Coordinates of C-alpha atoms in Angstrom, one line a residue:
M5 CA -2.9 -4.3 -24.9
A6 CA -2.7 -5.7 -21.8
Q7 CA -5.9 -6.3 -20.1
M8 CA -6.8 -3.3 -17.2
K9 CA -6.8 -5.3 -13.8
L10 CA -9.5 -4.1 -11.4
I11 CA -7.3 -3.3 -7.9
L12 CA -9.1 -2.8 -4.9
A13 CA -7.1 -0.8 -2.2
F14 CA -8.9 -0.9 1.4
G15 CA -7.5 1.0 4.2
E16 CA -7.1 4.9 5.5
A17 CA -7.6 8.0 3.6
L18 CA -6.2 11.3 5.7
W19 CA -4.4 14.2 5.9
D20 CA -1.2 13.9 6.7
E21 CA -0.2 17.3 8.0
L22 CA 3.5 18.1 7.4
P23 CA 5.6 20.9 9.1
D24 CA 4.8 23.3 6.3
R25 CA 1.8 22.0 4.3
R26 CA -1.1 19.6 4.1
E27 CA -1.6 17.0 2.0
L28 CA -3.9 14.4 0.9
G29 CA -2.4 10.9 2.1
G30 CA -2.5 7.5 3.2
A31 CA -1.0 4.3 2.0
P32 CA -4.0 2.8 0.1
L33 CA -4.6 6.3 -1.3
N34 CA -1.2 6.3 -2.8
Y35 CA -1.8 3.1 -3.9
T36 CA -4.9 3.6 -5.6
L37 CA -3.5 6.5 -7.5
R38 CA 0.0 5.1 -8.5
A39 CA -1.7 1.9 -9.8
A40 CA -4.0 3.6 -11.8
G41 CA -1.5 6.0 -13.1
F42 CA 0.1 2.5 -14.4
G43 CA -2.4 1.0 -16.4
A44 CA -5.0 -0.5 -13.6
D45 CA -8.5 0.2 -13.0
A46 CA -7.4 1.0 -8.9
R47 CA -10.2 1.7 -6.7
L48 CA -9.9 3.3 -2.9
V49 CA -12.1 1.2 -0.5
T50 CA -12.3 3.8 2.5
R51 CA -14.7 6.3 4.4
L52 CA -14.0 10.2 4.8
G53 CA -16.2 12.2 7.6
C54 CA -19.2 14.6 7.0
D55 CA -17.1 17.4 7.5
A56 CA -15.0 19.8 5.9
G57 CA -11.8 17.8 6.1
G58 CA -13.5 15.0 4.5
D59 CA -15.7 17.0 1.5
E60 CA -12.2 18.7 0.4
A61 CA -10.5 15.4 0.6
H62 CA -13.6 13.7 -1.7
A63 CA -12.9 16.8 -4.2
K64 CA -8.8 16.2 -4.5
L65 CA -9.9 12.6 -5.5
I66 CA -12.0 13.6 -8.3
E67 CA -9.9 16.2 -9.2
L68 CA -6.6 13.5 -9.3
G69 CA -9.0 11.4 -11.8
L70 CA -9.8 8.2 -9.0
N71 CA -12.6 6.2 -8.8
T72 CA -14.6 7.3 -6.0
S73 CA -17.1 4.7 -6.0
L74 CA -16.5 2.9 -3.5
I75 CA -15.6 5.9 -0.9
Q76 CA -18.4 5.8 1.9
R77 CA -18.8 9.2 4.4
D78 CA -19.6 9.0 8.0
R79 CA -21.2 11.4 9.6
E80 CA -20.2 10.3 13.7
H81 CA -16.5 10.1 13.1
P82 CA -14.0 12.8 11.6
T83 CA -12.0 12.6 8.3
G84 CA -8.9 10.9 9.5
R85 CA -5.6 12.6 9.8
V86 CA -1.8 12.1 10.4
T87 CA 0.7 14.5 11.5
I88 CA 4.3 14.1 10.2
K89 CA 7.7 15.6 11.7
L90 CA 10.4 14.7 8.8
E91 CA 14.2 14.3 10.0
H92 CA 16.5 14.6 7.4
G93 CA 13.5 13.7 4.9
I94 CA 12.5 10.6 6.5
P95 CA 9.0 10.8 8.2
A96 CA 7.8 10.3 11.6
Y97 CA 4.2 9.8 12.2
T98 CA 1.3 10.3 14.7
I99 CA -1.7 8.5 13.3
H100 CA -4.9 10.1 15.1
E101 CA -7.2 7.3 16.4
D102 CA -11.5 6.8 16.3
V103 CA -11.7 8.6 12.6
A104 CA -14.2 7.4 9.8
W105 CA -11.5 5.0 8.1
D106 CA -11.6 2.8 11.1
F107 CA -15.1 2.4 10.4
I108 CA -15.1 1.1 7.1
E109 CA -18.7 -0.9 6.3
P110 CA -19.0 -4.1 4.2
A111 CA -21.2 -2.2 2.0
P112 CA -23.4 -4.2 -1.0
D113 CA -21.9 -2.1 -3.7
L114 CA -18.6 -2.6 -2.2
M115 CA -19.5 -6.5 -2.0
G116 CA -20.6 -6.5 -5.3
V117 CA -17.9 -5.1 -6.7
A118 CA -15.3 -7.5 -4.8
E119 CA -16.7 -10.6 -6.9
S120 CA -14.8 -9.2 -9.8
A121 CA -11.7 -7.9 -8.7
D122 CA -8.5 -9.5 -9.6
C123 CA -6.5 -8.3 -6.6
I124 CA -7.1 -6.8 -3.4
S125 CA -4.8 -4.6 -1.8
F126 CA -3.9 -3.9 2.3
G127 CA -1.9 -2.8 4.8
S128 CA -1.6 -3.1 8.8
V129 CA -3.0 -0.1 9.6
A130 CA -6.3 -0.2 8.2
V131 CA -7.0 -3.3 10.6
R132 CA -6.0 -1.3 13.8
S133 CA -9.9 -0.8 14.4
T134 CA -12.5 -4.1 15.3
R135 CA -14.8 -2.9 12.3
S136 CA -12.6 -2.1 9.7
R137 CA -10.9 -5.4 10.3
A138 CA -14.3 -7.0 10.0
T139 CA -14.9 -5.9 6.9
L140 CA -11.8 -6.7 5.1
S141 CA -12.0 -9.9 6.6
A142 CA -15.5 -10.4 4.7
L143 CA -14.6 -8.4 1.4
L144 CA -11.5 -11.2 1.1
E145 CA -14.5 -13.8 1.8
R146 CA -16.4 -12.4 -1.0
A147 CA -13.6 -12.1 -3.4
P148 CA -11.5 -15.5 -3.1
N149 CA -10.1 -15.7 -6.8
A150 CA -8.3 -11.7 -5.9
V151 CA -4.6 -11.8 -5.4
R152 CA -3.9 -10.7 -2.3
M153 CA -1.6 -8.0 -2.0
C154 CA -0.4 -6.7 1.7
D155 CA 2.3 -3.7 2.2
L156 CA 2.8 -4.3 5.6
N157 CA 3.4 -0.9 6.5
L158 CA 3.7 -0.9 9.9
R159 CA 3.4 2.3 12.3
N160 CA 3.5 2.5 15.7
G161 CA 0.6 1.9 18.2
C162 CA -1.5 0.1 14.8
W163 CA -0.2 -3.2 14.8
T164 CA 0.3 -6.5 16.8
P165 CA 2.3 -9.3 16.3
M166 CA -0.9 -11.2 16.0
R167 CA -2.6 -9.4 13.6
V168 CA 1.0 -9.0 11.2
A169 CA 0.6 -12.9 11.4
T170 CA -3.3 -12.8 10.2
L171 CA -2.5 -10.4 7.8
L172 CA 0.3 -12.7 6.4
R173 CA -1.5 -15.8 6.1
H174 CA -4.2 -13.9 3.9
T175 CA -1.3 -12.9 1.7
Q176 CA 0.1 -13.9 -2.2
I177 CA 1.8 -10.5 -3.3
L178 CA 4.1 -8.8 0.1
K179 CA 6.3 -6.2 0.0
V180 CA 7.7 -5.0 3.5
S181 CA 10.7 -2.4 4.2
L182 CA 14.1 -3.8 5.4
D183 CA 13.1 -3.2 8.9
E184 CA 9.9 -5.3 8.8
L185 CA 11.0 -7.9 7.4
P186 CA 12.3 -9.8 10.5
I187 CA 8.9 -8.6 12.3
A188 CA 7.4 -10.8 9.5
A189 CA 9.5 -13.7 9.8
A190 CA 9.2 -13.5 13.9
A191 CA 5.6 -13.6 13.4
M192 CA 5.3 -16.2 11.4
N193 CA 8.4 -18.0 13.4
V194 CA 11.0 -18.3 10.1
P195 CA 14.3 -18.0 11.4
V196 CA 16.1 -14.6 10.8
S197 CA 19.5 -14.5 9.0
T198 CA 20.3 -12.7 5.4
M199 CA 18.1 -11.2 4.0
E200 CA 17.5 -13.1 1.2
E201 CA 17.5 -16.6 3.6
T202 CA 15.0 -14.6 5.3
G203 CA 13.2 -13.7 2.4
S204 CA 13.2 -17.1 1.2
A205 CA 12.2 -18.7 4.2
L206 CA 9.4 -16.6 4.4
L207 CA 7.8 -17.0 0.9
H208 CA 7.7 -20.6 1.8
R209 CA 6.7 -20.8 4.8
L210 CA 3.3 -18.5 3.6
S211 CA 3.0 -19.9 -0.1
L212 CA 3.9 -16.6 -1.6
R213 CA 3.4 -15.7 -5.3
A214 CA 6.3 -12.9 -5.0
L215 CA 7.8 -10.9 -2.3
A216 CA 10.1 -7.5 -2.3
V217 CA 11.8 -6.1 0.3
T218 CA 12.6 -2.3 -0.2
L219 CA 15.8 -0.9 1.1
G220 CA 15.5 2.5 0.6
A221 CA 18.3 3.9 -1.1
D222 CA 20.2 1.0 -1.5
G223 CA 17.4 -0.2 -4.2
C224 CA 15.3 -3.7 -4.0
L225 CA 15.0 -7.2 -3.4
G226 CA 12.9 -9.7 -4.9
L227 CA 12.0 -13.2 -5.3
D228 CA 8.9 -15.4 -6.2
D229 CA 7.8 -18.9 -6.4
T230 CA 9.4 -19.8 -9.7
G231 CA 13.3 -19.6 -7.4
A232 CA 14.2 -16.4 -8.9
V233 CA 16.0 -13.5 -6.9
V234 CA 16.8 -10.0 -8.3
R235 CA 18.6 -7.8 -6.5
L236 CA 18.7 -4.2 -8.1
P237 CA 20.2 -0.9 -6.6
G238 CA 19.1 2.3 -5.9
H239 CA 18.5 5.3 -8.6
R240 CA 20.8 8.3 -7.5
I241 CA 18.2 11.2 -7.2
T242 CA 18.0 14.3 -4.8
V243 CA 15.4 13.7 -1.9
A244 CA 12.4 15.8 -2.1
D245 CA 10.9 13.3 1.1
T246 CA 9.7 10.3 1.0
V247 CA 6.8 10.0 1.4
G248 CA 4.5 7.8 -0.6
A249 CA 7.9 5.9 -2.1
G250 CA 6.8 2.8 -0.6
D251 CA 3.3 3.6 -1.6
A252 CA 4.5 4.2 -5.1
F253 CA 6.9 0.8 -5.5
A254 CA 3.7 -1.7 -4.1
A255 CA 1.6 -0.5 -6.7
V256 CA 3.5 -0.6 -9.7
F257 CA 5.2 -3.8 -8.3
T258 CA 1.8 -5.7 -8.1
T259 CA 0.5 -4.0 -10.8
S260 CA 3.4 -5.5 -13.0
L261 CA 3.1 -8.8 -11.5
L262 CA -0.8 -9.0 -12.1
R263 CA 0.2 -8.4 -15.9
G264 CA 2.3 -11.3 -16.2
R265 CA 5.7 -9.5 -15.8
R266 CA 8.5 -11.0 -14.7
L267 CA 10.2 -10.5 -11.7
A268 CA 12.6 -8.3 -12.8
D269 CA 10.7 -6.9 -15.0
A270 CA 8.4 -5.7 -11.8
C271 CA 11.1 -5.2 -9.5
A272 CA 12.6 -2.8 -11.8
L273 CA 9.6 -0.6 -12.6
A274 CA 8.8 -0.7 -8.4
N275 CA 12.1 0.5 -8.1
A276 CA 11.7 3.4 -10.6
A277 CA 8.1 4.6 -9.4
G278 CA 9.8 4.6 -6.2
S279 CA 12.9 6.5 -7.1
L280 CA 10.3 9.4 -9.1
A281 CA 8.4 9.6 -6.4
V282 CA 11.2 10.5 -4.1
G283 CA 12.1 13.3 -6.6
Q284 CA 9.4 15.0 -5.3
H285 CA 7.3 16.8 -2.5
G286 CA 4.2 14.6 -1.1
A287 CA 2.8 11.6 -2.3
T288 CA 0.4 12.6 -5.1
G289 CA 1.7 14.6 -7.7
P290 CA 1.6 13.4 -11.0
I291 CA 3.9 10.6 -12.3
S292 CA 3.2 8.6 -15.8
A293 CA 4.0 5.0 -16.5
A294 CA 5.6 6.6 -19.3
Q295 CA 7.9 8.2 -17.2
I296 CA 8.4 4.7 -15.3
E297 CA 9.2 2.8 -17.8
A298 CA 12.0 5.3 -19.0
A299 CA 13.4 5.3 -15.5
A300 CA 13.5 1.9 -15.3
R301 CA 15.2 1.8 -18.7
G302 CA 17.8 4.3 -17.8
H303 CA 18.7 2.5 -15.0
G304 CA 19.9 -0.8 -17.1
A305 CA 16.6 -2.7 -16.7

């Protein structure tokens, strides 16, 4: 059996307020859930308010079976929330500010665990605030041997080109959407041409181990530092909603690479995980490693 990898997922935990329901979410939370479900020792690094929403979120995380040891509580700021409107299954986000996860602290327990981490994952939303941005910097400094995974996850009002460039310079495994690829390229002064050429140039400019570009219904593109290039089509599936699909892809892609799987396998498994997430409502429904493996095999991978 492959050694269980310790992954610390840094950033937002919040309530997704959809038109017809409320779901616990946030990209790092979704990522942690999917990485844990795929066999990693995945721990969420976030901050919840000392309010009803925080209490409910903490209880839900325990119910989901996640390790909550690195979740901080905040007496001054409320638990995060995002208002989501769906148009043809595609989410549009309003991310409310000055909430608990904007104030993640470099607590001693977090800094201690960081030294043993195999991977630290992060994204642009988590570092919109000065406090959390400083904490991520301290966390990365404390874990020089950990693989650094960035799911860029650009959201309106939560990023600048300079912040994108700073995150990318700390990154070894990168996942972007097709829309985010040219933004990442521009931040690093990489010429934008075809998807494959732009991805390859960005990979080499940043000395990445691997890069994945998600293409929605059209599947994914993967590249790595061995020169491998993988292009996979999307799965045929009825879309419930796309919330959390990219997070599932990123988690399984990262975990597969950490275990030494080749790029083609990592892309196939991640592609399968994203498709399974699209087929269910919300981002926290159960998806097992066996389901992901079976979906990848059934897709010809």
